[in-house]
Amino acid sequence: MWEKSIMRINGEEDDVRGIHINEQDSLIFPNNVTFSVASSKSSNFSFEFRTLKQFGVLWLEGAWSQAEDGGDFVLVFIDEGKLYVGVNLGADVHLKPISTNVTVADNHWHSVAFRRKERKCELWVDSKKILHVVSSPGDTILDTNGLVYLGGANPKKHKLLKSLDLTNKFVGCVKNLKIFEKEINLLVDSLKSVETPKYCHG
């Protein structure tokens, strides 16, 4: 299911086991692979990650700020070493995190796959279906700024994260990102470059 990433850098192919990202790095992609859409009825993404950190936002898809009556978002994050997911299509004012009860801050590779069709969401962790979530009654469309952030974003610039009290970016390794089943090159396809990429092996 999970294939090795092949990155093409300066015209050469490197067999890369993963990219290390820290508090300063940002990996940002259009939410529909090659272009951005502000409103969507479906979501489909998967990736692998490895970390020892107990806290951190792994995946962020949302608006720049949270409205007083709620703001749309899809979040995958680590809290006290366990993996959580949060989905809001506009009906909730506050984050209602759902725990997978899976410990992931163990320096082992873990896979995540998320699928959404309108209000119905499914989350797989390590190729096992862990959660089936139905968001609160109301809208079926996810309204965002059209971007996804692998490893989170700077909470000082992204007010949504600050309003949800999620101020820790992910620190660790990521690889094998797919959006709507299309393989994404973490370095080449990112809208913001990582100045000095560090590769993760093993």
GROMACS .gro file of C-alpha atoms in nm:
model
  202
    1MET     CA    1   0.000   0.000   0.000
    2TRP     CA    2   0.272   0.243   0.098
    3GLU     CA    3   0.547   0.288  -0.160
    4LYS     CA    4   0.887   0.449  -0.119
    5SER     CA    5   0.905   0.816  -0.213
    6ILE     CA    6   1.115   0.905  -0.515
    7MET     CA    7   1.220   1.270  -0.509
    8ARG     CA    8   1.365   1.442  -0.817
    9ILE     CA    9   1.611   1.712  -0.716
   10ASN     CA   10   1.829   1.903  -0.964
   11GLY     CA   11   1.741   1.649  -1.231
   12GLU     CA   12   1.855   1.351  -1.026
   13GLU     CA   13   1.649   1.080  -0.861
   14ASP     CA   14   1.718   1.017  -0.495
   15ASP     CA   15   1.568   0.729  -0.302
   16VAL     CA   16   1.443   0.927  -0.004
   17ARG     CA   17   1.294   0.761   0.301
   18GLY     CA   18   1.141   1.082   0.431
   19ILE     CA   19   1.185   1.455   0.489
   20HIS     CA   20   1.251   1.599   0.834
   21ILE     CA   21   1.052   1.911   0.922
   22ASN     CA   22   1.086   2.136   1.224
   23GLU     CA   23   0.919   2.444   1.377
   24GLN     CA   24   1.047   2.668   1.098
   25ASP     CA   25   0.961   2.446   0.801
   26SER     CA   26   0.630   2.460   0.618
   27LEU     CA   27   0.507   2.213   0.358
   28ILE     CA   28   0.207   2.373   0.187
   29PHE     CA   29   0.008   2.226  -0.102
   30PRO     CA   30  -0.308   2.305  -0.301
   31ASN     CA   31  -0.596   2.108  -0.151
   32ASN     CA   32  -0.695   1.962  -0.489
   33VAL     CA   33  -0.347   1.847  -0.595
   34THR     CA   34  -0.263   2.100  -0.867
   35PHE     CA   35  -0.508   2.379  -0.782
   36SER     CA   36  -0.694   2.517  -0.482
   37VAL     CA   37  -1.067   2.509  -0.420
   38ALA     CA   38  -1.236   2.718  -0.151
   39SER     CA   39  -1.531   2.481  -0.103
   40SER     CA   40  -1.532   2.102  -0.126
   41LYS     CA   41  -1.767   1.814  -0.052
   42SER     CA   42  -1.490   1.556  -0.024
   43SER     CA   43  -1.142   1.507   0.121
   44ASN     CA   44  -0.888   1.236   0.049
   45PHE     CA   45  -0.531   1.233   0.176
   46SER     CA   46  -0.273   0.996   0.321
   47PHE     CA   47   0.085   1.015   0.444
   48GLU     CA   48   0.336   0.854   0.679
   49PHE     CA   49   0.513   1.017   0.970
   50ARG     CA   50   0.760   0.948   1.249
   51THR     CA   51   0.819   1.150   1.567
   52LEU     CA   52   0.912   1.147   1.934
   53LYS     CA   53   0.725   1.470   2.011
   54GLN     CA   54   0.419   1.448   2.235
   55PHE     CA   55   0.238   1.742   2.073
   56GLY     CA   56   0.207   1.877   1.720
   57VAL     CA   57  -0.030   1.950   1.431
   58LEU     CA   58   0.023   1.699   1.150
   59TRP     CA   59  -0.241   1.813   0.902
   60LEU     CA   60  -0.428   2.140   0.875
   61GLU     CA   61  -0.694   2.232   0.625
   62GLY     CA   62  -0.899   2.535   0.719
   63ALA     CA   63  -0.967   2.906   0.694
   64TRP     CA   64  -0.714   3.167   0.802
   65SER     CA   65  -0.923   3.258   1.105
   66GLN     CA   66  -1.211   3.110   1.301
   67ALA     CA   67  -1.540   3.297   1.287
   68GLU     CA   68  -1.736   3.360   1.604
   69ASP     CA   69  -2.001   3.111   1.494
   70GLY     CA   70  -1.744   2.845   1.409
   71GLY     CA   71  -1.492   2.791   1.135
   72ASP     CA   72  -1.443   2.502   0.892
   73PHE     CA   73  -1.141   2.276   0.930
   74VAL     CA   74  -0.998   1.926   0.908
   75LEU     CA   75  -0.720   1.864   1.161
   76VAL     CA   76  -0.499   1.568   1.243
   77PHE     CA   77  -0.278   1.629   1.545
   78ILE     CA   78  -0.083   1.467   1.827
   79ASP     CA   79  -0.173   1.538   2.189
   80GLU     CA   80   0.011   1.369   2.476
   81GLY     CA   81   0.158   1.123   2.228
   82LYS     CA   82  -0.176   1.004   2.086
   83LEU     CA   83  -0.330   1.078   1.747
   84TYR     CA   84  -0.646   1.291   1.727
   85VAL     CA   85  -0.872   1.413   1.448
   86GLY     CA   86  -1.104   1.712   1.439
   87VAL     CA   87  -1.361   1.797   1.172
   88ASN     CA   88  -1.585   2.104   1.157
   89LEU     CA   89  -1.793   2.204   0.858
   90GLY     CA   90  -1.913   2.520   1.031
   91ALA     CA   91  -2.164   2.388   1.285
   92ASP     CA   92  -1.928   2.383   1.586
   93VAL     CA   93  -1.785   2.686   1.764
   94HIS     CA   94  -1.514   2.491   1.946
   95LEU     CA   95  -1.283   2.206   1.852
   96LYS     CA   96  -1.428   1.865   1.939
   97PRO     CA   97  -1.124   1.637   1.914
   98ILE     CA   98  -1.170   1.264   1.872
   99SER     CA   99  -0.893   1.037   1.995
  100THR     CA  100  -0.777   0.733   1.802
  101ASN     CA  101  -0.624   0.593   2.124
  102VAL     CA  102  -0.319   0.512   1.913
  103THR     CA  103   0.019   0.613   2.056
  104VAL     CA  104   0.232   0.754   1.776
  105ALA     CA  105   0.514   0.946   1.951
  106ASP     CA  106   0.739   0.640   1.954
  107ASN     CA  107   0.990   0.710   1.674
  108HIS     CA  108   0.827   0.447   1.451
  109TRP     CA  109   0.672   0.511   1.111
  110HIS     CA  110   0.292   0.538   1.119
  111SER     CA  111   0.052   0.576   0.828
  112VAL     CA  112  -0.258   0.795   0.822
  113ALA     CA  113  -0.536   0.791   0.563
  114PHE     CA  114  -0.839   1.021   0.579
  115ARG     CA  115  -1.149   1.012   0.360
  116ARG     CA  116  -1.448   1.246   0.374
  117LYS     CA  117  -1.769   1.250   0.174
  118GLU     CA  118  -1.978   1.545   0.286
  119ARG     CA  119  -2.032   1.491   0.664
  120LYS     CA  120  -1.910   1.129   0.676
  121CYS     CA  121  -1.542   1.079   0.757
  122GLU     CA  122  -1.316   0.778   0.800
  123LEU     CA  123  -0.966   0.759   0.941
  124TRP     CA  124  -0.718   0.474   0.901
  125VAL     CA  125  -0.405   0.447   1.114
  126ASP     CA  126  -0.138   0.193   1.020
  127SER     CA  127  -0.373   0.049   0.755
  128LYS     CA  128  -0.646  -0.019   1.013
  129LYS     CA  129  -0.978   0.161   1.010
  130ILE     CA  130  -0.983   0.337   1.347
  131LEU     CA  131  -1.260   0.596   1.329
  132HIS     CA  132  -1.586   0.656   1.149
  133VAL     CA  133  -1.694   1.012   1.222
  134VAL     CA  134  -2.004   1.206   1.121
  135SER     CA  135  -1.964   1.580   1.168
  136SER     CA  136  -2.232   1.784   1.344
  137PRO     CA  137  -2.559   1.831   1.149
  138GLY     CA  138  -2.556   2.124   0.912
  139ASP     CA  139  -2.343   2.209   0.613
  140THR     CA  140  -2.181   1.934   0.405
  141ILE     CA  141  -1.917   2.158   0.247
  142LEU     CA  142  -1.568   2.232   0.381
  143ASP     CA  143  -1.486   2.601   0.327
  144THR     CA  144  -1.113   2.679   0.352
  145ASN     CA  145  -0.837   2.898   0.211
  146GLY     CA  146  -0.768   2.625  -0.046
  147LEU     CA  147  -0.440   2.509   0.108
  148VAL     CA  148  -0.326   2.214   0.318
  149TYR     CA  149  -0.039   2.227   0.565
  150LEU     CA  150   0.158   1.911   0.632
  151GLY     CA  151   0.323   1.961   0.970
  152GLY     CA  152   0.093   2.247   1.068
  153ALA     CA  153   0.146   2.621   1.034
  154ASN     CA  154   0.278   2.910   1.236
  155PRO     CA  155  -0.001   2.988   1.489
  156LYS     CA  156   0.108   3.352   1.493
  157LYS     CA  157   0.018   3.377   1.125
  158HIS     CA  158  -0.264   3.122   1.116
  159LYS     CA  159  -0.525   3.252   1.361
  160LEU     CA  160  -0.736   2.936   1.341
  161LEU     CA  161  -0.470   2.733   1.520
  162LYS     CA  162  -0.432   2.996   1.790
  163SER     CA  163  -0.809   3.013   1.844
  164LEU     CA  164  -0.818   2.634   1.886
  165ASP     CA  165  -0.520   2.642   2.127
  166LEU     CA  166  -0.309   2.425   1.896
  167THR     CA  167   0.022   2.608   1.907
  168ASN     CA  168   0.270   2.323   1.847
  169LYS     CA  169   0.390   2.248   1.495
  170PHE     CA  170   0.484   1.893   1.411
  171VAL     CA  171   0.852   1.808   1.441
  172GLY     CA  172   0.966   1.483   1.283
  173CYS     CA  173   0.973   1.296   0.952
  174VAL     CA  174   0.707   1.271   0.681
  175LYS     CA  175   0.686   1.078   0.354
  176ASN     CA  176   0.454   0.925   0.096
  177LEU     CA  177   0.200   1.207   0.080
  178LYS     CA  178  -0.097   1.151  -0.148
  179ILE     CA  179  -0.386   1.389  -0.212
  180PHE     CA  180  -0.685   1.235  -0.391
  181GLU     CA  181  -0.465   0.930  -0.460
  182LYS     CA  182  -0.203   1.135  -0.648
  183GLU     CA  183   0.155   1.107  -0.521
  184ILE     CA  184   0.292   1.443  -0.409
  185ASN     CA  185   0.660   1.532  -0.424
  186LEU     CA  186   0.720   1.688  -0.083
  187LEU     CA  187   0.998   1.919  -0.197
  188VAL     CA  188   0.911   2.004  -0.557
  189ASP     CA  189   0.533   2.040  -0.518
  190SER     CA  190   0.535   2.240  -0.194
  191LEU     CA  191   0.435   2.603  -0.241
  192LYS     CA  192   0.694   2.699   0.019
  193SER     CA  193   1.039   2.549  -0.008
  194VAL     CA  194   1.242   2.389   0.268
  195GLU     CA  195   1.573   2.575   0.254
  196THR     CA  196   1.801   2.288   0.359
  197PRO     CA  197   1.616   1.954   0.333
  198LYS     CA  198   1.716   1.687   0.579
  199TYR     CA  199   1.633   1.330   0.486
  200CYS     CA  200   1.514   1.064   0.728
  201HIS     CA  201   1.642   0.710   0.685
  202GLY     CA  202   1.557   0.387   0.860
   0.00000   0.00000   0.00000
